[in-house]
Coordinates of C-alpha atoms in Angstrom, one line a residue:
Chain S
X1 CA 10.5 -19.8 33.5
X2 CA 11.1 -16.4 31.8
X3 CA 9.5 -15.9 28.4
X4 CA 10.9 -12.4 28.2
X5 CA 14.2 -11.4 29.9
X6 CA 15.3 -7.8 29.7
X7 CA 18.8 -6.9 31.0
X8 CA 20.4 -3.5 31.2
X9 CA 18.2 -1.8 28.6
X10 CA 19.0 1.8 27.9
X11 CA 17.7 4.6 25.8
X12 CA 18.4 8.3 25.9
X13 CA 17.1 11.3 24.1
X14 CA 20.0 13.7 24.4
X15 CA 20.7 14.1 28.1
X16 CA 17.4 12.6 29.1
X17 CA 17.6 8.9 30.1
X18 CA 14.2 7.6 29.2
X19 CA 15.1 3.9 29.8
X20 CA 17.9 3.7 32.4
X21 CA 19.6 0.3 32.9
X22 CA 16.2 -1.5 33.1
X23 CA 15.8 -5.1 34.0
X24 CA 12.6 -7.0 33.6
X25 CA 11.6 -10.7 33.8
X26 CA 8.2 -11.8 32.4
X27 CA 7.2 -15.4 33.2
X28 CA 5.5 -17.6 30.7
X29 CA 1.7 -17.5 31.2
X30 CA 1.5 -14.5 33.5
X31 CA -0.2 -11.1 33.1
X32 CA 2.5 -8.7 34.1
X33 CA 1.4 -5.1 34.5
X34 CA 3.7 -2.1 34.3
X35 CA 2.6 1.0 36.1
X36 CA 4.2 4.3 36.6
X37 CA 3.6 8.1 36.6
X38 CA 3.3 10.0 33.3
X39 CA 6.7 10.4 31.7
X40 CA 8.1 7.3 33.4
X41 CA 9.0 5.8 30.0
X42 CA 6.3 3.2 29.7
X43 CA 5.4 3.7 26.1
X44 CA 9.1 4.0 25.2
X45 CA 9.7 0.7 26.8
X46 CA 7.0 -1.0 24.8
X47 CA 8.4 0.7 21.6
X48 CA 11.9 -0.7 22.5
X49 CA 10.6 -4.2 23.3
X50 CA 8.5 -4.4 20.1
X51 CA 11.4 -3.1 17.9
X52 CA 9.6 0.1 16.9
X53 CA 12.3 2.2 18.6
X54 CA 16.0 1.3 18.8
X55 CA 17.8 0.8 22.1
X56 CA 21.2 2.2 23.0
X57 CA 22.4 -0.8 25.1
X58 CA 21.1 -3.9 26.8
X59 CA 19.7 -7.3 26.0
X60 CA 16.2 -8.5 25.2
X61 CA 15.9 -12.3 25.2
X62 CA 12.5 -13.6 24.0
X63 CA 12.0 -17.4 24.3
X64 CA 15.8 -17.7 24.5
X65 CA 16.5 -15.7 21.3
X66 CA 18.2 -12.3 21.2
X67 CA 15.8 -9.6 19.8
X68 CA 18.2 -6.7 20.0
X69 CA 18.7 -5.1 16.6
X70 CA 15.8 -7.0 15.0
X71 CA 13.1 -4.9 13.3
X72 CA 9.5 -5.0 14.4
X73 CA 8.2 -7.4 11.7
X74 CA 10.8 -10.0 12.7
X75 CA 9.9 -9.8 16.4
X76 CA 6.2 -10.2 15.5
X77 CA 7.0 -13.3 13.5
X78 CA 9.0 -14.6 16.5
X79 CA 5.8 -14.3 18.5
X80 CA 5.8 -10.8 20.1
X81 CA 2.8 -8.7 19.2
X82 CA 1.7 -5.3 20.5
X83 CA -1.2 -2.9 20.6
X84 CA -0.7 0.9 20.4
X85 CA -1.7 3.6 22.9
X86 CA -3.1 5.6 20.0
X87 CA -5.4 3.3 18.1
X88 CA -3.7 1.9 14.9
X89 CA -6.0 0.1 12.5
X90 CA -6.6 0.0 8.8
X91 CA -9.5 2.4 8.7
X92 CA -10.6 1.8 5.1
X93 CA -10.7 -2.0 5.5
X94 CA -13.6 -3.9 7.0
X95 CA -13.3 -5.2 10.5
X96 CA -12.9 -8.7 9.1
X97 CA -10.3 -7.6 6.6
X98 CA -8.3 -6.0 9.4
X99 CA -8.1 -9.2 11.3
X100 CA -7.6 -11.5 8.4
X101 CA -4.7 -9.4 7.2
X102 CA -3.0 -10.1 10.5
X103 CA -3.8 -13.8 10.1
X104 CA -2.3 -13.7 6.7
X105 CA 1.0 -12.3 8.1
X106 CA 1.4 -15.6 9.9
X107 CA -0.1 -17.9 7.3
X108 CA 2.6 -18.6 4.8
X109 CA 3.5 -16.4 1.8
X110 CA 1.8 -13.2 0.9
X111 CA 3.4 -13.2 -2.5
X112 CA 0.3 -14.7 -4.0
X113 CA -1.0 -12.7 -6.9
X114 CA -4.0 -14.4 -8.3
X115 CA -6.3 -16.2 -5.8
X116 CA -8.9 -13.8 -4.4
X117 CA -8.1 -13.1 -0.8
X118 CA -11.7 -12.1 0.1
X119 CA -12.8 -15.7 -0.3
X120 CA -9.7 -17.2 1.5
X121 CA -11.5 -19.4 4.0
X122 CA -8.4 -20.3 6.0
X123 CA -7.8 -16.6 6.8
X124 CA -11.4 -15.7 7.4
X125 CA -12.1 -18.6 9.8
X126 CA -9.2 -17.6 12.1
X127 CA -10.2 -14.0 11.8
X128 CA -13.7 -14.7 12.8
X129 CA -12.5 -16.7 15.8
X130 CA -10.3 -13.7 16.9
X131 CA -13.3 -11.4 16.5
X132 CA -15.4 -13.7 18.7
X133 CA -12.8 -13.5 21.4
X134 CA -13.1 -9.7 21.7
X135 CA -16.9 -9.7 21.1
X136 CA -16.9 -8.0 17.7
X137 CA -18.4 -10.9 15.6
X138 CA -21.5 -8.9 14.6
X139 CA -19.4 -6.0 13.3
X140 CA -17.3 -8.1 10.9
X141 CA -18.5 -6.4 7.8
X142 CA -18.4 -2.8 9.1
X143 CA -15.8 -0.4 7.9
X144 CA -13.2 -0.2 10.6
X145 CA -12.9 3.5 10.5
X146 CA -16.6 3.9 11.4
X147 CA -16.4 1.8 14.6
X148 CA -16.8 3.5 18.0
X149 CA -13.7 4.2 20.0
X150 CA -14.2 1.3 22.3
X151 CA -14.8 -1.1 19.4
X152 CA -11.6 0.1 17.7
X153 CA -9.7 -0.7 20.9
X154 CA -11.3 -4.2 20.8
X155 CA -10.4 -4.5 17.1
X156 CA -6.8 -3.7 17.8
X157 CA -6.8 -6.4 20.4
X158 CA -8.2 -8.9 17.9
X159 CA -5.6 -7.9 15.3
X160 CA -2.8 -8.5 17.8
X161 CA -4.4 -11.9 18.8
X162 CA -4.7 -12.9 15.2
X163 CA -0.9 -12.9 14.8
X164 CA -0.9 -15.8 17.3
X165 CA 1.6 -14.2 19.7
X166 CA 3.2 -15.9 22.7
X167 CA 3.7 -12.5 24.2
X168 CA 1.2 -9.7 23.9
X169 CA 2.4 -6.1 24.7
X170 CA -0.6 -4.0 25.5
X171 CA 0.0 -0.2 25.6
X172 CA -2.9 1.3 27.6
X173 CA -5.7 -0.7 25.9
X174 CA -8.3 1.1 28.0
X175 CA -7.1 4.6 27.0
X176 CA -10.1 6.9 26.3
X177 CA -12.7 4.2 26.8
X178 CA -16.0 4.8 28.7
X179 CA -17.0 2.7 31.8
X180 CA -19.0 0.1 29.9
X181 CA -16.4 -0.2 27.1
X182 CA -13.5 -0.5 29.6
X183 CA -15.4 -3.2 31.6
X184 CA -15.8 -5.3 28.4
X185 CA -12.1 -4.9 27.5
X186 CA -11.1 -6.0 31.0
X187 CA -13.3 -9.1 30.6
X188 CA -11.6 -9.8 27.3
X189 CA -8.2 -9.5 28.9
X190 CA -9.2 -11.7 31.8
X191 CA -10.3 -14.3 29.2
X192 CA -6.8 -14.1 27.6
X193 CA -5.0 -14.9 30.8
X194 CA -3.4 -18.3 30.7
X195 CA -3.7 -18.5 26.9
X196 CA -1.0 -15.9 26.2
X197 CA 1.6 -14.1 28.2
X198 CA 0.6 -10.5 28.6
X199 CA 2.6 -7.3 29.4
X200 CA 0.0 -4.6 30.3
X201 CA 0.7 -0.9 30.6
X202 CA -2.3 0.8 32.1
X203 CA -3.3 3.8 34.1
X204 CA -6.6 2.3 35.3
X205 CA -5.5 1.0 38.7
X206 CA -8.7 -0.9 39.3
X207 CA -8.1 -2.8 36.1
X208 CA -4.4 -3.4 36.9
X209 CA -5.0 -4.8 40.4
X210 CA -8.0 -6.9 39.2
X211 CA -6.1 -8.5 36.3
X212 CA -2.3 -8.6 37.1
X213 CA -0.5 -11.6 38.4
X214 CA 2.5 -9.4 39.1
X215 CA 3.1 -5.7 38.9
X216 CA 6.3 -3.7 38.1
X217 CA 6.6 -0.1 38.9
X218 CA 8.5 2.1 36.5
X219 CA 9.8 5.5 37.6
X220 CA 12.3 7.6 35.6
X221 CA 13.1 4.7 33.3
X222 CA 13.9 2.2 36.1
X223 CA 11.9 -0.6 37.6
X224 CA 11.8 0.3 41.3
X225 CA 9.7 -2.6 42.5
X226 CA 8.2 -5.9 41.2
X227 CA 5.8 -8.1 43.1
X228 CA 2.3 -9.4 43.7
X229 CA -0.4 -6.7 43.5
X230 CA -0.8 -6.8 47.3
X231 CA 2.9 -6.3 47.9
X232 CA 3.0 -3.4 45.4
X233 CA 0.1 -1.7 47.1
X234 CA 1.9 -2.0 50.5
X235 CA 5.4 -1.0 49.3
X236 CA 6.3 2.4 50.9
X237 CA 8.6 3.4 48.0
X238 CA 5.9 2.8 45.5
X239 CA 3.4 4.7 47.5
X240 CA 5.8 7.6 47.8
X241 CA 6.6 7.6 44.1
X242 CA 3.3 6.9 42.6
X243 CA 0.3 5.5 44.4
X244 CA 0.2 8.2 47.1
X245 CA -0.9 10.8 44.6
X246 CA -3.3 8.5 42.7
Chain I
X1 CA -18.9 -4.0 -1.5
X2 CA -20.2 -6.8 -3.7
X3 CA -22.6 -4.3 -5.3
X4 CA -19.6 -2.1 -6.1
X5 CA -17.9 -5.1 -7.7
X6 CA -21.0 -5.8 -9.8
X7 CA -21.0 -2.2 -11.0
X8 CA -17.4 -2.4 -11.8
X9 CA -18.0 -5.5 -13.9
X10 CA -20.8 -3.8 -15.8
X11 CA -18.6 -0.7 -16.4
X12 CA -15.8 -3.0 -17.6
X13 CA -18.1 -4.6 -20.1
X14 CA -19.2 -1.2 -21.4
X15 CA -15.7 0.2 -21.7
X16 CA -14.2 -2.8 -23.4
X17 CA -17.3 -3.4 -25.5
X18 CA -17.1 0.2 -26.7
X19 CA -13.4 -0.2 -27.6
X20 CA -14.1 -3.4 -29.4
X21 CA -16.9 -1.8 -31.5
X22 CA -14.9 1.3 -32.3
X23 CA -13.3 0.2 -35.6
X24 CA -16.8 -0.7 -36.9
X25 CA -18.0 2.8 -36.1
X26 CA -14.9 4.2 -37.7
X27 CA -15.6 2.1 -40.8
X28 CA -19.2 3.3 -41.0
X29 CA -18.3 7.0 -40.6
X30 CA -15.4 6.6 -42.9
X31 CA -12.9 8.1 -40.6
X32 CA -9.8 5.9 -40.5
X33 CA -8.0 8.4 -38.3
X34 CA -10.2 7.4 -35.4
X35 CA -8.5 4.0 -35.1
X36 CA -5.1 5.6 -35.0
X37 CA -6.2 8.0 -32.3
X38 CA -7.8 5.1 -30.4
X39 CA -4.7 3.0 -30.5
X40 CA -2.8 5.9 -28.9
X41 CA -5.6 6.0 -26.2
X42 CA -5.2 2.3 -25.5
X43 CA -1.4 2.7 -25.0
X44 CA -1.9 5.6 -22.6
X45 CA -4.7 3.6 -20.9
X46 CA -2.2 0.8 -20.2
X47 CA 0.3 3.3 -18.7
X48 CA -2.4 4.9 -16.6
X49 CA -3.6 1.5 -15.4
X50 CA -0.1 0.6 -14.4
X51 CA 0.3 3.9 -12.6
X52 CA -3.0 3.4 -10.8
X53 CA -1.8 0.1 -9.4
X54 CA 1.0 1.8 -7.4
X55 CA -0.6 5.2 -7.0
X56 CA -4.2 4.2 -6.2
X57 CA -3.5 0.9 -4.4
X58 CA 0.0 1.4 -3.1
X59 CA -0.1 5.1 -2.3
X60 CA 3.1 5.6 -4.3
X61 CA 2.9 8.8 -6.5
X62 CA 5.4 8.1 -9.2
X63 CA 6.2 11.3 -11.1
X64 CA 8.5 9.5 -13.5
X65 CA 6.4 6.9 -15.2
X66 CA 7.0 8.4 -18.6
X67 CA 10.5 6.9 -18.4
X68 CA 9.0 3.4 -18.8
X69 CA 7.0 4.5 -21.9
X70 CA 10.3 5.6 -23.4
X71 CA 12.1 2.4 -22.3
X72 CA 9.4 0.3 -24.0
X73 CA 9.5 2.5 -27.1
X74 CA 13.3 2.4 -27.4
X75 CA 13.3 -1.4 -26.9
X76 CA 11.4 -1.5 -30.3
X77 CA 13.7 1.0 -31.9
X78 CA 17.0 -0.6 -30.8
X79 CA 15.9 -4.2 -31.5
X80 CA 14.5 -3.2 -34.9
X81 CA 17.7 -1.5 -35.9
X82 CA 19.5 -4.7 -34.9
X83 CA 17.3 -6.6 -37.3
X84 CA 15.1 -8.2 -34.6
X85 CA 11.5 -7.2 -35.5
X86 CA 9.5 -9.8 -33.7
X87 CA 6.8 -8.3 -31.4
X88 CA 7.4 -11.0 -28.8
X89 CA 11.1 -10.1 -28.6
X90 CA 10.1 -6.4 -28.4
X91 CA 7.7 -7.0 -25.5
X92 CA 10.2 -9.3 -23.7
X93 CA 13.0 -6.7 -24.0
X94 CA 10.6 -3.9 -22.9
X95 CA 9.4 -5.9 -19.8
X96 CA 13.0 -6.9 -18.8
X97 CA 14.4 -3.4 -19.3
X98 CA 11.4 -1.7 -17.6
X99 CA 11.5 -4.1 -14.6
X100 CA 15.3 -3.6 -14.2
X101 CA 14.9 0.2 -14.2
X102 CA 12.0 0.0 -11.8
X103 CA 13.9 -2.4 -9.5
X104 CA 16.9 -0.2 -9.2
X105 CA 15.2 3.2 -9.0
X106 CA 12.3 1.8 -6.9
X107 CA 14.7 0.3 -4.3
X108 CA 16.2 3.7 -3.9
X109 CA 13.0 5.8 -4.2
X110 CA 11.1 3.7 -1.6
X111 CA 13.6 4.8 1.0
X112 CA 11.7 8.1 0.9
X113 CA 8.1 9.1 1.4
X114 CA 5.6 11.7 0.2
X115 CA 7.0 14.7 -1.7
X116 CA 10.5 13.2 -1.6
X117 CA 9.3 10.0 -3.4
X118 CA 7.7 12.2 -6.0
X119 CA 10.9 14.2 -6.5
X120 CA 13.2 11.2 -6.6
X121 CA 11.1 9.3 -9.2
X122 CA 11.0 12.5 -11.3
X123 CA 14.8 12.8 -11.0
X124 CA 15.4 9.2 -12.2
X125 CA 13.0 9.7 -15.1
X126 CA 14.9 12.9 -16.1
X127 CA 18.2 11.0 -16.0
X128 CA 16.7 8.4 -18.4
X129 CA 15.4 11.3 -20.6
X130 CA 18.8 12.9 -20.9
X131 CA 20.4 9.6 -21.5
X132 CA 18.3 9.1 -24.6
X133 CA 18.7 12.8 -25.6
X134 CA 22.4 12.2 -25.8
X135 CA 22.2 8.9 -27.5
X136 CA 23.2 10.1 -31.0
X137 CA 23.2 6.7 -32.5
X138 CA 19.4 6.8 -32.2
X139 CA 18.9 10.4 -33.3
X140 CA 19.4 12.0 -29.9
X141 CA 16.8 14.7 -29.4
X142 CA 15.2 14.1 -32.8
X143 CA 14.6 10.4 -32.2
X144 CA 14.3 7.7 -34.9
X145 CA 11.7 6.8 -37.4
X146 CA 11.0 3.0 -37.4
X147 CA 11.4 1.3 -40.8
X148 CA 8.4 -0.8 -40.1
X149 CA 6.1 -2.0 -37.3
X150 CA 6.9 -5.1 -35.2
X151 CA 6.2 -8.4 -36.8
X152 CA 4.3 -11.4 -35.6
X153 CA 5.6 -14.9 -36.7
X154 CA 7.6 -13.0 -39.3
X155 CA 4.5 -11.5 -40.8
X156 CA 3.8 -7.7 -41.0
X157 CA 0.2 -8.0 -39.8
X158 CA 0.5 -5.1 -37.5
X159 CA 1.1 -2.8 -40.5
X160 CA -2.7 -2.8 -40.7
X161 CA -3.9 -0.1 -38.3
X162 CA -6.9 -2.2 -37.2
X163 CA -4.8 -5.3 -36.4
X164 CA -2.5 -3.1 -34.3
X165 CA -5.6 -1.6 -32.6
X166 CA -7.0 -5.0 -31.7
X167 CA -3.6 -6.3 -30.5
X168 CA -3.4 -3.3 -28.2
X169 CA -6.9 -3.8 -27.0
X170 CA -6.2 -7.5 -26.2
X171 CA -3.1 -6.4 -24.2
X172 CA -5.0 -3.7 -22.3
X173 CA -7.7 -6.3 -21.4
X174 CA -5.0 -8.8 -20.3
X175 CA -3.3 -6.2 -18.2
X176 CA -6.6 -5.0 -16.7
X177 CA -7.5 -8.6 -15.7
X178 CA -4.0 -9.0 -14.3
X179 CA -4.5 -5.9 -12.1
X180 CA -7.9 -7.0 -11.0
X181 CA -6.4 -10.3 -9.8
X182 CA -3.4 -8.7 -8.2
X183 CA -5.4 -6.1 -6.3
X184 CA -7.9 -8.7 -5.0
X185 CA -5.1 -11.1 -3.9
X186 CA -3.2 -11.6 -0.7
X187 CA -0.4 -9.5 -2.2
X188 CA -2.9 -6.8 -3.1
X189 CA -4.2 -6.7 0.5
X190 CA -0.8 -6.2 1.9
X191 CA -0.1 -3.4 -0.7
X192 CA -3.3 -1.6 0.2
X193 CA -2.7 -2.1 3.9
X194 CA 0.7 -0.5 3.6
X195 CA -0.9 2.5 2.0
X196 CA -3.6 2.7 4.8
X197 CA -1.2 2.4 7.7
X198 CA 2.4 1.1 7.3
X199 CA 3.1 1.0 11.0
X200 CA 0.1 -1.3 11.6
X201 CA 1.3 -3.6 8.8
X202 CA 4.7 -3.8 10.4
X203 CA 3.1 -4.5 13.8
X204 CA 1.5 -7.6 12.4
X205 CA 4.7 -8.8 10.9
X206 CA 4.9 -7.5 7.3
X207 CA 7.8 -5.6 5.8
X208 CA 6.0 -3.2 3.5
X209 CA 9.1 -2.4 1.4
X210 CA 9.2 -5.8 -0.3
X211 CA 5.6 -5.6 -1.4
X212 CA 5.8 -2.0 -2.5
X213 CA 8.9 -2.6 -4.6
X214 CA 7.3 -5.7 -6.2
X215 CA 4.3 -3.6 -7.2
X216 CA 6.6 -0.8 -8.5
X217 CA 8.4 -3.3 -10.7
X218 CA 5.1 -4.8 -12.0
X219 CA 3.9 -1.3 -12.8
X220 CA 7.1 -0.4 -14.6
X221 CA 7.0 -3.5 -16.7
X222 CA 3.4 -2.8 -17.6
X223 CA 4.2 0.8 -18.6
X224 CA 7.0 -0.5 -20.8
X225 CA 4.5 -2.6 -22.7
X226 CA 2.5 0.5 -23.3
X227 CA 5.7 2.0 -24.8
X228 CA 5.9 -0.8 -27.3
X229 CA 2.4 -0.1 -28.5
X230 CA 3.1 3.7 -28.6
X231 CA 6.2 3.2 -30.7
X232 CA 4.3 1.0 -33.2
X233 CA 1.4 3.3 -33.4
X234 CA 3.6 6.3 -34.3
X235 CA 6.3 4.3 -36.1
X236 CA 8.5 6.8 -34.4
X237 CA 10.5 6.9 -31.2
X238 CA 12.0 10.0 -29.4
X239 CA 13.0 11.1 -26.0
X240 CA 9.8 13.2 -25.9
X241 CA 8.0 10.1 -24.7
X242 CA 10.0 10.4 -21.5
X243 CA 9.5 14.1 -20.9
X244 CA 8.4 15.0 -17.4
X245 CA 5.3 16.6 -18.8
X246 CA 4.3 13.2 -20.0
X247 CA 4.7 11.8 -16.4
X248 CA 2.5 14.6 -15.2
X249 CA -0.1 13.8 -17.8
X250 CA -0.2 10.2 -16.7
X251 CA -0.9 11.3 -13.1
X252 CA -3.6 13.7 -14.4
X253 CA -5.3 10.8 -16.3
X254 CA -5.4 8.7 -13.2
X255 CA -6.8 11.5 -11.0
X256 CA -9.3 12.5 -13.7
X257 CA -10.7 9.0 -14.0
X258 CA -10.6 8.3 -10.2
X259 CA -7.7 6.7 -8.4
X260 CA -7.7 3.2 -7.0
X261 CA -10.2 1.3 -9.1
X262 CA -8.3 0.5 -12.3
X263 CA -11.2 1.3 -14.7
X264 CA -11.0 4.9 -13.7
X265 CA -7.4 5.1 -15.1
X266 CA -8.6 3.7 -18.4
X267 CA -11.5 6.1 -18.5
X268 CA -9.3 9.0 -17.5
X269 CA -6.8 8.3 -20.2
X270 CA -9.6 8.0 -22.8
X271 CA -11.2 11.3 -21.7
X272 CA -8.0 13.2 -21.5
X273 CA -6.8 12.3 -25.0
X274 CA -10.3 12.8 -26.5
X275 CA -10.5 16.2 -24.9
X276 CA -7.1 17.0 -26.2
X277 CA -8.1 16.1 -29.8
X278 CA -11.5 17.7 -29.5
X279 CA -10.6 20.9 -27.7
X280 CA -7.6 21.4 -30.1
X281 CA -10.1 21.7 -32.9
X282 CA -11.6 24.9 -31.4
X283 CA -8.6 26.7 -30.0
X284 CA -4.8 26.4 -29.6
X285 CA -5.3 27.4 -26.0
X286 CA -7.2 24.1 -25.3
X287 CA -5.0 23.4 -22.3
X288 CA -6.6 26.3 -20.5
X289 CA -10.1 24.7 -20.9
X290 CA -8.7 21.3 -20.0
X291 CA -7.2 22.7 -16.8
X292 CA -10.5 24.2 -15.8
X293 CA -12.3 20.9 -16.4
X294 CA -9.7 19.1 -14.3
X295 CA -10.2 21.5 -11.4
X296 CA -14.0 21.0 -11.6
X297 CA -13.7 17.2 -11.5
X298 CA -11.3 17.2 -8.6
X299 CA -13.4 19.8 -6.7
X300 CA -16.8 18.1 -7.2
X301 CA -15.8 14.4 -7.2
X302 CA -13.0 13.1 -5.1
X303 CA -13.2 9.9 -7.1
X304 CA -12.9 11.5 -10.5
X305 CA -15.1 10.2 -13.2
X306 CA -15.9 7.0 -11.3
X307 CA -17.3 9.1 -8.5
X308 CA -20.0 10.3 -10.8
X309 CA -21.1 6.7 -11.4
X310 CA -20.7 5.4 -7.8
X311 CA -23.4 7.6 -6.4
X312 CA -23.2 9.4 -3.1
X313 CA -20.4 8.6 -0.7
X314 CA -21.2 6.2 2.2

């Protein structure tokens, strides 16, 4: 059944229709990749789904609840988390603090003024588990701002995981990573399959076709095809619009 | 990190130990004026500490914090005129009035960021300033002289400068420990995170506004307490406490001492007021020298005075 059901989603910047009557169904448990040429509106779509950007019209049903008009923090608390195309972390915090802050967002009230948070075992244990999932355990005490680019990408994934999402929206998690770093992140994502539903935007076609259960192709703000990776590879419209020049 | 916490603890013992010993030194050197000056320093240290909570940890540069000093001072003047002289009542009224002003102005100011936040907090403080300037029942521009200091349990113990001094020191210590707890708590982590990267905090499910506004209100209430001490120290209250120069001086104190570590604000307030006293002995153009010193500190140590003790940056 659908965990995320998007109907008639629209967004325009002036005369430019960035998201044009878009429909999308994401099934619980799948890894759903969205591919498309530059400027197709992929990052805008993630921004709209996560609540960072508003939508002009349409419906976004998540686990049966209407998300339209809800701000980003409310959607995260409902179980929709995201990563950013341009790395977004808390650079002055340690790696562990970054993740335990995300745990804290789900773990009851943050209007606690006296107990020292650094020794909050509940938060730290869950944070350490999330770090282990992305292979950053040995960097827990490092200042996040001094991590390598690939490690920052992994940290961002751990932060998103620590919010215990049902749906994870990943906006080009491999952007800017080197071969070895990318390989490690692909393994992390492969490990997440089945535990959490994933929507993956990615330019690395090898990664997409290795990981995805289903692929949707976004061109000029519309989904022009959805199917199994093999079907998408063979689709003539897709080849013409996108894969042909890849 | 733990090493830095150890150093902070040692520095805190030195600073508060020094303040505790000061009246003894004043007695030995036979200079009673020193205690009076030091009480003023303690009041400004409280205000600077309060400002550092939102400026250093929350990234909110309030350019209107003098308003809260005035609100606290007028709480003493207005209640005393009405025959209520109890210190507890004065502090309670100051905290309630300071919190209310911070809640209303903060809720509006926090809709903006950066330079606009600075300007809007300044504008609100100026409104408060001109309100009290036109309050002729309390002397308007000239202010009012207090008939006596606040009382405790009906006794005029605070009339003794040394008692007032130690009361102020106890309050500063209490507020400092409160800020240490707050900044190290869950709440403090969200406040600091919202300064580092507000988008990231929203993306894990926090609404930064609620945390920033709460911190703003706590800071306003703390600064109003400083105003109560200031009014008692001078036995005089006027709108000059709320002048925008005063707000600027509070920012200078925090920057001079080093932002975002609480003790720096206390050290900065101390140094700024001592320099003011000391330089004024030599020349009436002491502000010129003070300005040059501030430039040197900011140029050579990003963390102000605390940067000198922290050693080289990591």
